[in-house]
Amino acid sequence: MKYEIFINGGFANIPKQYNGEISLESSEKKELFQTLKVKPEASGEIHDGFIYHVKIIEEGQEIRSVYDEHNLPSVIRTFIDTVLSKGN
Amino acid sequence: MCDKHHCLIIPPHILEELAKLGNTSCKKTLNDTHRILQKRNGILNNLLIREVVEGDGDRFVYDCQNRNQQRVEMVRQEGGEATDDESVNKAYVTSGFVRDYFKNTFGLNSIDDNGLDIISNVHYGKDYNNAFWDGDEMTYGDGDGKEFKDFASAIDVVAHELAHGITQFLANLEYQSQSGALNEHFSDVFGTIIKQKYLNQDISEADWLIGDTVVTEEFPGVAIRSMKAPGTANDFDSQPDHMDNYYSGNADNQGVHINSGIPNKAFYLSCLEIGIDDCAMIWFETLKALWRTADFNDMLDVILRVTEGLQNEGKVCDGALQAVENSFSTVGLSKVVA
C-alpha cells in the first residue's frame, strides 16, 4: 500500500513529507480505509497546531483526508507513528 | 451609537465596516458574535447553561504522560509546591510571569480579562515537536531531542501561546491569510517583549529570536524565527521582511507563520526608535482595536490612529507616530493618501 503523509503548520512551521509503501494486515488496512472515509469533525480555534494531510493508494483506489490536532483519529495517528518509526 | 443588543441584529459585514471606523462596541460585538456562536454549539450539546464567574487566572499544570491527550493528570496548581519535574515547574513559573506581565502592565485579568484559569499541558505526545493553543488551554511537547527540546521550558514559547489566548478574546483575529499572520505577529511581539522582561534585558542586549532555547545544537539554525532579521533563523525559515516578498500560497493557513515576518520587522524597527515599553503599549492598544478579519492595511490604519492618540495623551514619547509610520513604510506598508 502506498502512502503520502504531509505534516505542516505548527509553531515552527517546518513541513515534513513522508512518501513510501507499507505492508499492513488486511484488518488494519480495512480499518484505515474506513477511518479515512469518515469526514473529520470541525475543530475549534487551534493555533500553532499541526495539520496532517494523509493519502493512501491501494489497488488503484486513492483516499485522502486532512486532520488537525483535535480531530486526528487514533487509527490515523497510530498509522503515522508506524510510518515515522520505520524511518520512511 | 451602537450598543451590544443593538449590534446583535446587525449583519457582520456592517459591524466590520463600523469597527473599521473606530466603533469599539461594534468591534467587540463582532468578535464576541463568532465566539458566542462557537460556545453556543457546545452549550446546546450539553443542554447546560452556566453563569460565568470572574476568576483569578489560577494556574493548573497537567502531565499528559506522553500521550496524545490533554489533562491526563493534574500535577501542580496555583500556590502548590514545586514538583520534581522541571517541565512542570517551568510551565508554572513562566505562565505566571506572562499572566503577571499583562496584569501589571495593562491591567488585564488573565487571558480573557475575566480571570480565566491558565491551563498548561506538558509532556504531550511522544517526541512531539510542537506547542499549541487550542482555544482554551496550552499544550507542549517534549521535542524529539534531535531537532527540538522541551517547549514548555521556553518563556517566549509560553508567552507566544498564551498571547494567542489573549488575541482570541481581544480581537479574535481569524487564523488564516493576513488576519492569521497578524494573529501570529501579536504572539511573536508579546513573546519577544516578555522574553526580554523575563531575562532582564534591554533592547541592545536582546537577540530578538523566537524559540532559540527549544532548538538543539543539531538543528540547522539558531532559532525558529527572528524579529530582527525574518527569514534568517534557520534553513527552513522563509519569512519575508518586506511586502515585496509576500507569500501568497496556501500552505500554513495561507502563510500565517510566514507573512508575520513583515509586521514583525516593523515592530523591531519601532522598538529601536522608541523603546520596547512604548511599543508594548501601542501594540496592545492596537490589538484591542482590531477585529476578526483585519488585514495588514487595517493594522496600519489602526496602529497609526492608536499611536497618535497615545502620543497626544502623553502616554508614549513624542515622535512615536513618526517612528511607527517609518517602520511600517520600511517593510512596504504605507498609508494610502486619499
Short mmCIF file of C-alpha atoms in Angstrom, two decimals:
data_model
loop_
_atom_site.label_atom_id
_atom_site.label_comp_id
_atom_site.label_asym_id
_atom_site.label_seq_id
_atom_site.Cartn_x
_atom_site.Cartn_y
_atom_site.Cartn_z
CA MET A 1 0.00 0.00 0.00
CA LYS A 2 1.37 3.41 -0.95
CA TYR A 3 1.06 6.39 1.34
CA GLU A 4 1.74 10.11 1.30
CA ILE A 5 1.80 11.99 4.57
CA PHE A 6 2.36 15.73 4.67
CA ILE A 7 2.51 17.49 8.02
CA ASN A 8 2.65 21.28 8.07
CA GLY A 9 1.76 24.15 10.35
CA GLY A 10 2.94 24.02 13.95
CA PHE A 11 4.81 26.59 15.99
CA ALA A 12 7.94 26.11 13.88
CA ASN A 13 6.12 25.68 10.56
CA ILE A 14 8.66 23.23 9.18
CA PRO A 15 6.78 20.99 6.74
CA LYS A 16 7.50 17.26 6.72
CA GLN A 17 6.68 14.95 3.83
CA TYR A 18 6.74 11.16 4.03
CA ASN A 19 6.08 9.05 0.93
CA GLY A 20 6.52 5.30 0.63
CA GLU A 21 4.99 1.87 0.75
CA ILE A 22 3.98 -0.17 3.76
CA SER A 23 2.51 -3.60 4.32
CA LEU A 24 -0.41 -3.87 6.71
CA GLU A 25 -2.61 -6.74 7.82
CA SER A 26 -5.89 -6.74 5.89
CA SER A 27 -7.84 -5.91 9.04
CA GLU A 28 -5.57 -2.91 9.71
CA LYS A 29 -5.89 -1.80 6.12
CA LYS A 30 -9.67 -2.05 6.24
CA GLU A 31 -9.82 -0.04 9.44
CA LEU A 32 -7.54 2.61 7.97
CA PHE A 33 -9.66 2.96 4.84
CA GLN A 34 -12.87 3.14 6.83
CA THR A 35 -11.45 5.78 9.13
CA LEU A 36 -10.19 7.90 6.23
CA LYS A 37 -13.64 7.81 4.64
CA VAL A 38 -15.25 9.47 7.66
CA LYS A 39 -15.27 13.25 7.35
CA PRO A 40 -13.40 14.78 10.32
CA GLU A 41 -15.41 16.87 12.74
CA ALA A 42 -14.71 20.59 12.72
CA SER A 43 -12.31 21.62 15.46
CA GLY A 44 -12.14 24.79 17.49
CA GLU A 45 -9.61 27.53 17.42
CA ILE A 46 -6.30 25.68 17.29
CA HIS A 47 -3.30 27.96 16.85
CA ASP A 48 0.15 26.55 16.03
CA GLY A 49 -1.31 23.07 15.71
CA PHE A 50 -0.07 20.61 13.12
CA ILE A 51 -2.16 19.92 10.04
CA TYR A 52 -1.98 16.31 8.87
CA HIS A 53 -2.62 15.50 5.19
CA VAL A 54 -2.90 11.74 4.72
CA LYS A 55 -3.31 9.93 1.41
CA ILE A 56 -3.20 6.18 0.75
CA ILE A 57 -3.34 4.37 -2.54
CA GLU A 58 -4.21 0.69 -2.82
CA GLU A 59 -5.11 -1.23 -5.98
CA GLY A 60 -5.95 1.93 -7.88
CA GLN A 61 -8.11 3.26 -5.10
CA GLU A 62 -6.99 6.55 -3.62
CA ILE A 63 -8.34 8.04 -0.44
CA ARG A 64 -7.22 11.12 1.42
CA SER A 65 -8.19 13.30 4.35
CA VAL A 66 -6.91 16.27 6.33
CA TYR A 67 -6.87 16.47 10.12
CA ASP A 68 -5.74 18.76 12.87
CA GLU A 69 -4.56 18.04 16.38
CA HIS A 70 -8.04 17.62 17.81
CA ASN A 71 -9.78 15.57 15.15
CA LEU A 72 -6.94 13.22 14.23
CA PRO A 73 -8.36 9.72 14.83
CA SER A 74 -6.22 7.37 16.91
CA VAL A 75 -6.12 4.91 14.00
CA ILE A 76 -4.54 7.55 11.75
CA ARG A 77 -2.17 8.74 14.47
CA THR A 78 -1.02 5.16 15.01
CA PHE A 79 -0.52 4.76 11.27
CA ILE A 80 1.55 7.96 11.12
CA ASP A 81 3.59 6.83 14.14
CA THR A 82 4.20 3.48 12.44
CA VAL A 83 5.45 5.21 9.29
CA LEU A 84 7.69 7.58 11.28
CA SER A 85 9.09 4.78 13.41
CA LYS A 86 10.14 2.93 10.27
CA GLY A 87 12.13 5.99 9.30
CA ASN A 88 10.35 6.43 5.98
CA MET B 1 -24.10 54.89 18.73
CA CYS B 2 -24.13 51.18 18.85
CA ASP B 3 -24.75 49.11 21.95
CA LYS B 4 -24.34 45.38 22.21
CA HIS B 5 -28.03 44.49 22.00
CA HIS B 6 -28.48 46.74 19.01
CA CYS B 7 -25.48 45.25 17.27
CA LEU B 8 -26.69 41.69 17.57
CA ILE B 9 -29.23 42.22 14.80
CA ILE B 10 -26.80 44.00 12.52
CA PRO B 11 -25.12 41.82 9.87
CA PRO B 12 -21.42 41.11 10.46
CA HIS B 13 -20.24 42.98 7.34
CA ILE B 14 -21.84 46.19 8.63
CA LEU B 15 -20.34 45.63 12.06
CA GLU B 16 -16.98 45.22 10.38
CA GLU B 17 -17.29 48.50 8.50
CA LEU B 18 -18.31 50.30 11.70
CA ALA B 19 -15.39 48.68 13.51
CA LYS B 20 -13.03 49.97 10.84
CA LEU B 21 -14.31 53.46 11.57
CA GLY B 22 -13.26 53.02 15.17
CA ASN B 23 -16.52 51.92 16.79
CA THR B 24 -15.18 49.78 19.61
CA SER B 25 -18.53 48.43 20.80
CA CYS B 26 -19.31 47.15 17.31
CA LYS B 27 -15.84 45.65 17.11
CA LYS B 28 -16.39 43.88 20.41
CA THR B 29 -19.77 42.60 19.26
CA LEU B 30 -18.25 41.33 16.02
CA ASN B 31 -15.55 39.49 17.93
CA ASP B 32 -17.96 38.20 20.51
CA THR B 33 -20.53 37.01 17.98
CA HIS B 34 -18.22 34.42 16.49
CA ARG B 35 -17.08 33.24 19.88
CA ILE B 36 -20.62 33.14 21.22
CA LEU B 37 -21.71 31.00 18.26
CA GLN B 38 -18.95 28.54 18.99
CA LYS B 39 -19.76 28.46 22.68
CA ARG B 40 -23.47 28.16 21.97
CA ASN B 41 -22.87 24.99 19.96
CA GLY B 42 -21.07 23.49 22.93
CA ILE B 43 -23.74 24.60 25.34
CA LEU B 44 -26.54 23.21 23.19
CA ASN B 45 -24.71 19.92 23.03
CA ASN B 46 -24.60 19.75 26.78
CA LEU B 47 -28.02 21.32 27.31
CA LEU B 48 -26.38 23.24 30.09
CA ILE B 49 -26.02 26.96 30.62
CA ARG B 50 -23.64 28.07 33.33
CA GLU B 51 -23.09 31.52 34.71
CA VAL B 52 -19.70 32.99 34.01
CA VAL B 53 -17.93 33.80 37.26
CA GLU B 54 -14.86 36.03 37.34
CA GLY B 55 -11.76 34.06 38.32
CA ASP B 56 -8.23 34.86 39.41
CA GLY B 57 -6.28 33.44 36.50
CA ASP B 58 -5.17 30.46 38.55
CA ARG B 59 -2.58 28.18 37.00
CA PHE B 60 -3.10 24.46 36.51
CA VAL B 61 -0.40 22.25 35.03
CA TYR B 62 -1.27 18.80 33.70
CA ASP B 63 1.09 15.98 32.81
CA CYS B 64 -0.03 14.30 29.57
CA GLN B 65 2.35 11.41 30.34
CA ASN B 66 3.50 11.37 26.71
CA ARG B 67 0.03 10.50 25.49
CA ASN B 68 -1.79 12.47 22.80
CA GLN B 69 -4.35 13.50 25.33
CA GLN B 70 -4.73 16.66 27.38
CA ARG B 71 -5.35 16.88 31.13
CA VAL B 72 -4.26 13.34 31.95
CA GLU B 73 -3.05 14.13 35.46
CA MET B 74 -3.08 17.46 37.28
CA VAL B 75 0.36 17.81 38.86
CA ARG B 76 0.57 21.42 40.07
CA GLN B 77 -1.95 24.15 40.70
CA GLU B 78 -1.91 27.74 41.91
CA GLY B 79 0.03 28.03 45.14
CA GLY B 80 1.19 24.43 45.03
CA GLU B 81 4.73 23.40 45.77
CA ALA B 82 7.29 22.73 43.09
CA THR B 83 7.48 19.19 41.80
CA ASP B 84 10.47 17.09 40.72
CA ASP B 85 9.54 17.69 37.11
CA GLU B 86 11.31 20.73 35.64
CA SER B 87 8.91 20.98 32.69
CA VAL B 88 6.00 21.26 35.09
CA ASN B 89 7.75 23.88 37.21
CA LYS B 90 8.88 25.91 34.19
CA ALA B 91 5.40 25.91 32.67
CA TYR B 92 4.00 27.02 36.02
CA VAL B 93 6.55 29.80 36.57
CA THR B 94 6.60 31.14 33.02
CA SER B 95 2.82 31.15 32.59
CA GLY B 96 2.64 33.08 35.88
CA PHE B 97 5.21 35.56 34.63
CA VAL B 98 3.22 36.12 31.43
CA ARG B 99 -0.05 36.49 33.36
CA ASP B 100 1.56 38.98 35.76
CA TYR B 101 3.12 40.99 32.93
CA PHE B 102 -0.27 41.56 31.31
CA LYS B 103 -1.88 42.27 34.68
CA ASN B 104 0.76 44.72 35.88
CA THR B 105 1.30 46.44 32.54
CA PHE B 106 -2.18 46.61 31.06
CA GLY B 107 -4.47 45.68 33.95
CA LEU B 108 -5.59 42.55 32.12
CA ASN B 109 -7.10 39.92 34.42
CA SER B 110 -5.71 36.73 32.86
CA ILE B 111 -6.24 35.64 29.27
CA ASP B 112 -9.83 36.80 28.90
CA ASP B 113 -9.70 39.76 31.32
CA ASN B 114 -12.16 37.77 33.39
CA GLY B 115 -9.72 35.66 35.36
CA LEU B 116 -9.81 32.59 33.13
CA ASP B 117 -7.84 29.65 34.55
CA ILE B 118 -4.48 29.23 32.85
CA ILE B 119 -4.14 25.58 31.91
CA SER B 120 -0.89 24.12 30.66
CA ASN B 121 -0.40 20.57 29.41
CA VAL B 122 3.19 19.32 29.38
CA HIS B 123 4.77 16.10 28.04
CA TYR B 124 2.16 15.89 25.28
CA GLY B 125 2.69 13.01 22.84
CA LYS B 126 5.90 11.14 22.19
CA ASP B 127 8.82 13.14 20.81
CA TYR B 128 6.26 15.79 19.95
CA ASN B 129 7.91 18.79 18.25
CA ASN B 130 5.33 21.44 18.91
CA ALA B 131 3.34 23.69 21.22
CA PHE B 132 -0.15 24.99 20.57
CA TRP B 133 -3.10 26.95 21.90
CA ASP B 134 -6.41 25.19 21.26
CA GLY B 135 -8.89 27.89 22.16
CA ASP B 136 -8.95 27.00 25.85
CA GLU B 137 -5.55 25.86 27.00
CA MET B 138 -1.88 25.45 26.12
CA THR B 139 -0.15 22.22 25.21
CA TYR B 140 3.57 21.50 24.98
CA GLY B 141 5.60 18.62 23.61
CA ASP B 142 8.99 17.47 24.89
CA GLY B 143 10.60 17.63 21.45
CA ASP B 144 12.35 14.68 19.88
CA GLY B 145 15.75 15.59 21.31
CA LYS B 146 17.18 15.57 17.79
CA GLU B 147 15.94 18.91 16.49
CA PHE B 148 13.80 20.25 19.32
CA LYS B 149 13.65 20.07 23.09
CA ASP B 150 11.12 20.88 25.78
CA PHE B 151 8.74 23.57 24.51
CA ALA B 152 7.25 24.17 27.97
CA SER B 153 10.57 25.47 29.29
CA ALA B 154 10.86 28.43 26.94
CA ILE B 155 9.50 31.77 28.13
CA ASP B 156 8.98 33.10 24.59
CA VAL B 157 7.10 29.97 23.53
CA VAL B 158 4.86 30.10 26.61
CA ALA B 159 4.24 33.84 26.12
CA HIS B 160 3.54 33.25 22.42
CA GLU B 161 0.93 30.59 23.12
CA LEU B 162 -0.71 32.49 25.96
CA ALA B 163 -0.84 35.59 23.77
CA HIS B 164 -2.88 33.57 21.25
CA GLY B 165 -5.45 33.26 24.00
CA ILE B 166 -5.39 36.98 24.69
CA THR B 167 -5.74 37.75 20.97
CA GLN B 168 -8.69 35.37 20.81
CA PHE B 169 -10.52 37.36 23.45
CA LEU B 170 -9.44 40.87 22.41
CA ALA B 171 -9.58 40.77 18.60
CA ASN B 172 -10.32 37.15 17.66
CA LEU B 173 -8.24 37.52 14.51
CA GLU B 174 -9.22 34.82 12.03
CA TYR B 175 -6.46 32.23 11.74
CA GLN B 176 -5.79 32.41 8.03
CA SER B 177 -4.19 34.74 5.50
CA GLN B 178 -3.34 38.28 6.69
CA SER B 179 -5.55 38.27 9.78
CA GLY B 180 -3.89 34.98 10.74
CA ALA B 181 -0.43 36.45 10.09
CA LEU B 182 -1.39 39.33 12.39
CA ASN B 183 -2.52 36.78 14.98
CA GLU B 184 0.93 35.15 14.79
CA HIS B 185 2.58 38.58 14.77
CA PHE B 186 0.99 39.64 18.06
CA SER B 187 2.06 36.35 19.65
CA ASP B 188 5.64 36.88 18.48
CA VAL B 189 5.55 40.52 19.64
CA PHE B 190 4.48 39.65 23.17
CA GLY B 191 6.71 36.58 23.16
CA THR B 192 9.64 38.89 22.44
CA ILE B 193 8.67 41.60 24.91
CA ILE B 194 8.09 39.15 27.74
CA LYS B 195 11.27 37.21 26.98
CA GLN B 196 13.27 40.44 27.37
CA LYS B 197 11.48 41.27 30.62
CA TYR B 198 12.00 37.74 31.95
CA LEU B 199 15.71 37.88 31.14
CA ASN B 200 16.05 41.47 32.39
CA GLN B 201 17.43 42.55 29.04
CA ASP B 202 17.23 45.87 27.29
CA ILE B 203 16.82 46.02 23.55
CA SER B 204 20.57 46.36 22.91
CA GLU B 205 21.26 43.08 24.73
CA ALA B 206 18.33 41.15 23.25
CA ASP B 207 18.77 38.58 20.48
CA TRP B 208 15.25 39.18 19.06
CA LEU B 209 14.95 35.43 18.43
CA ILE B 210 11.89 33.30 18.99
CA GLY B 211 12.41 29.72 20.13
CA ASP B 212 16.19 29.81 20.41
CA THR B 213 16.09 27.66 23.56
CA VAL B 214 13.90 24.91 22.08
CA VAL B 215 16.25 24.05 19.22
CA THR B 216 19.11 21.59 19.68
CA GLU B 217 22.69 22.01 18.52
CA GLU B 218 21.93 19.66 15.63
CA PHE B 219 19.08 21.85 14.42
CA PRO B 220 20.10 23.71 11.25
CA GLY B 221 19.67 27.18 12.67
CA VAL B 222 19.77 29.28 15.80
CA ALA B 223 16.04 29.62 16.47
CA ILE B 224 12.60 29.28 14.95
CA ARG B 225 12.11 32.91 13.95
CA SER B 226 13.92 36.23 14.11
CA MET B 227 12.17 39.55 14.70
CA LYS B 228 15.32 41.43 13.71
CA ALA B 229 16.01 39.53 10.52
CA PRO B 230 13.00 37.48 9.39
CA GLY B 231 13.97 34.60 7.12
CA THR B 232 17.39 34.00 8.70
CA ALA B 233 16.66 31.99 11.86
CA ASN B 234 17.14 28.57 10.26
CA ASP B 235 17.48 26.77 6.93
CA PHE B 236 13.69 26.42 6.63
CA ASP B 237 12.86 29.99 7.61
CA SER B 238 11.01 31.56 4.69
CA GLN B 239 9.66 34.64 6.43
CA PRO B 240 9.74 37.79 4.30
CA ASP B 241 10.70 41.14 5.83
CA HIS B 242 9.01 43.23 3.14
CA MET B 243 5.73 43.23 1.23
CA ASP B 244 7.71 42.72 -1.99
CA ASN B 245 8.32 39.14 -0.87
CA TYR B 246 4.81 38.48 0.44
CA TYR B 247 3.90 34.77 0.39
CA SER B 248 0.64 34.16 -1.47
CA GLY B 249 0.46 30.34 -1.36
CA ASN B 250 -2.00 28.17 0.53
CA ALA B 251 0.34 26.36 2.92
CA ASP B 252 0.33 27.16 6.60
CA ASN B 253 -3.22 28.55 6.52
CA GLN B 254 -2.11 30.92 3.75
CA GLY B 255 1.15 31.79 5.39
CA VAL B 256 0.23 32.75 8.94
CA HIS B 257 3.72 31.87 10.24
CA ILE B 258 5.37 33.21 7.08
CA ASN B 259 3.96 36.67 6.38
CA SER B 260 4.05 37.54 10.08
CA GLY B 261 7.70 38.33 9.36
CA ILE B 262 6.63 41.59 7.71
CA PRO B 263 4.93 43.26 10.72
CA ASN B 264 7.49 41.55 12.99
CA LYS B 265 10.25 43.51 11.29
CA ALA B 266 8.22 46.72 11.62
CA PHE B 267 7.87 46.04 15.35
CA TYR B 268 11.62 45.52 15.72
CA LEU B 269 12.38 48.77 13.87
CA SER B 270 9.87 50.67 16.01
CA CYS B 271 11.47 49.32 19.19
CA LEU B 272 14.85 50.60 18.08
CA GLU B 273 13.39 54.09 17.70
CA ILE B 274 11.09 54.48 20.69
CA GLY B 275 11.87 51.58 23.02
CA ILE B 276 10.08 48.36 23.77
CA ASP B 277 7.77 49.67 26.52
CA ASP B 278 6.15 52.31 24.34
CA CYS B 279 5.84 49.74 21.58
CA ALA B 280 4.25 47.28 24.02
CA MET B 281 1.56 49.83 24.87
CA ILE B 282 0.99 50.77 21.24
CA TRP B 283 0.75 47.16 20.08
CA PHE B 284 -1.52 46.15 22.97
CA GLU B 285 -3.92 49.05 22.35
CA THR B 286 -3.86 48.25 18.64
CA LEU B 287 -4.75 44.63 19.33
CA LYS B 288 -7.71 45.81 21.39
CA ALA B 289 -8.93 47.91 18.45
CA LEU B 290 -8.58 45.25 15.73
CA TRP B 291 -11.29 42.85 14.59
CA ARG B 292 -11.63 39.31 13.25
CA THR B 293 -10.97 39.97 9.55
CA ALA B 294 -8.46 42.81 9.86
CA ASP B 295 -5.65 42.75 7.29
CA PHE B 296 -2.24 44.43 7.10
CA ASN B 297 -3.67 47.73 5.82
CA ASP B 298 -6.25 47.74 8.61
CA MET B 299 -3.42 47.10 11.07
CA LEU B 300 -1.52 50.08 9.69
CA ASP B 301 -4.56 52.37 9.87
CA VAL B 302 -5.34 51.31 13.42
CA ILE B 303 -1.80 51.40 14.77
CA LEU B 304 -1.25 54.91 13.41
CA ARG B 305 -4.54 56.09 14.90
CA VAL B 306 -3.77 54.44 18.23
CA THR B 307 -0.22 55.78 18.33
CA GLU B 308 -1.37 59.31 17.57
CA GLY B 309 -3.90 59.11 20.39
CA LEU B 310 -1.38 57.76 22.89
CA GLN B 311 1.16 60.38 21.85
CA ASN B 312 -1.38 63.20 22.26
CA GLU B 313 -2.22 61.89 25.74
CA GLY B 314 1.48 61.80 26.62
CA LYS B 315 1.38 58.04 27.20
CA VAL B 316 4.12 57.36 24.66
CA CYS B 317 7.04 59.55 23.64
CA ASP B 318 6.94 62.38 21.14
CA GLY B 319 7.96 61.06 17.78
CA ALA B 320 6.27 57.71 18.30
CA LEU B 321 3.84 58.24 15.46
CA GLN B 322 6.60 59.12 13.01
CA ALA B 323 8.71 56.16 14.17
CA VAL B 324 5.87 53.65 13.74
CA GLU B 325 4.90 55.10 10.37
CA ASN B 326 8.52 54.91 9.18
CA SER B 327 8.90 51.34 10.40
CA PHE B 328 5.86 50.12 8.53
CA SER B 329 6.92 52.09 5.46
CA THR B 330 10.31 50.35 5.55
CA VAL B 331 8.59 46.94 5.24
CA GLY B 332 6.41 48.17 2.39
CA LEU B 333 3.27 49.18 4.26
CA SER B 334 2.44 52.84 3.78
CA LYS B 335 -0.63 54.86 4.47
CA VAL B 336 -2.75 55.41 1.40
CA VAL B 337 -3.42 59.12 0.92
CA ALA B 338 -6.92 59.64 -0.47
#
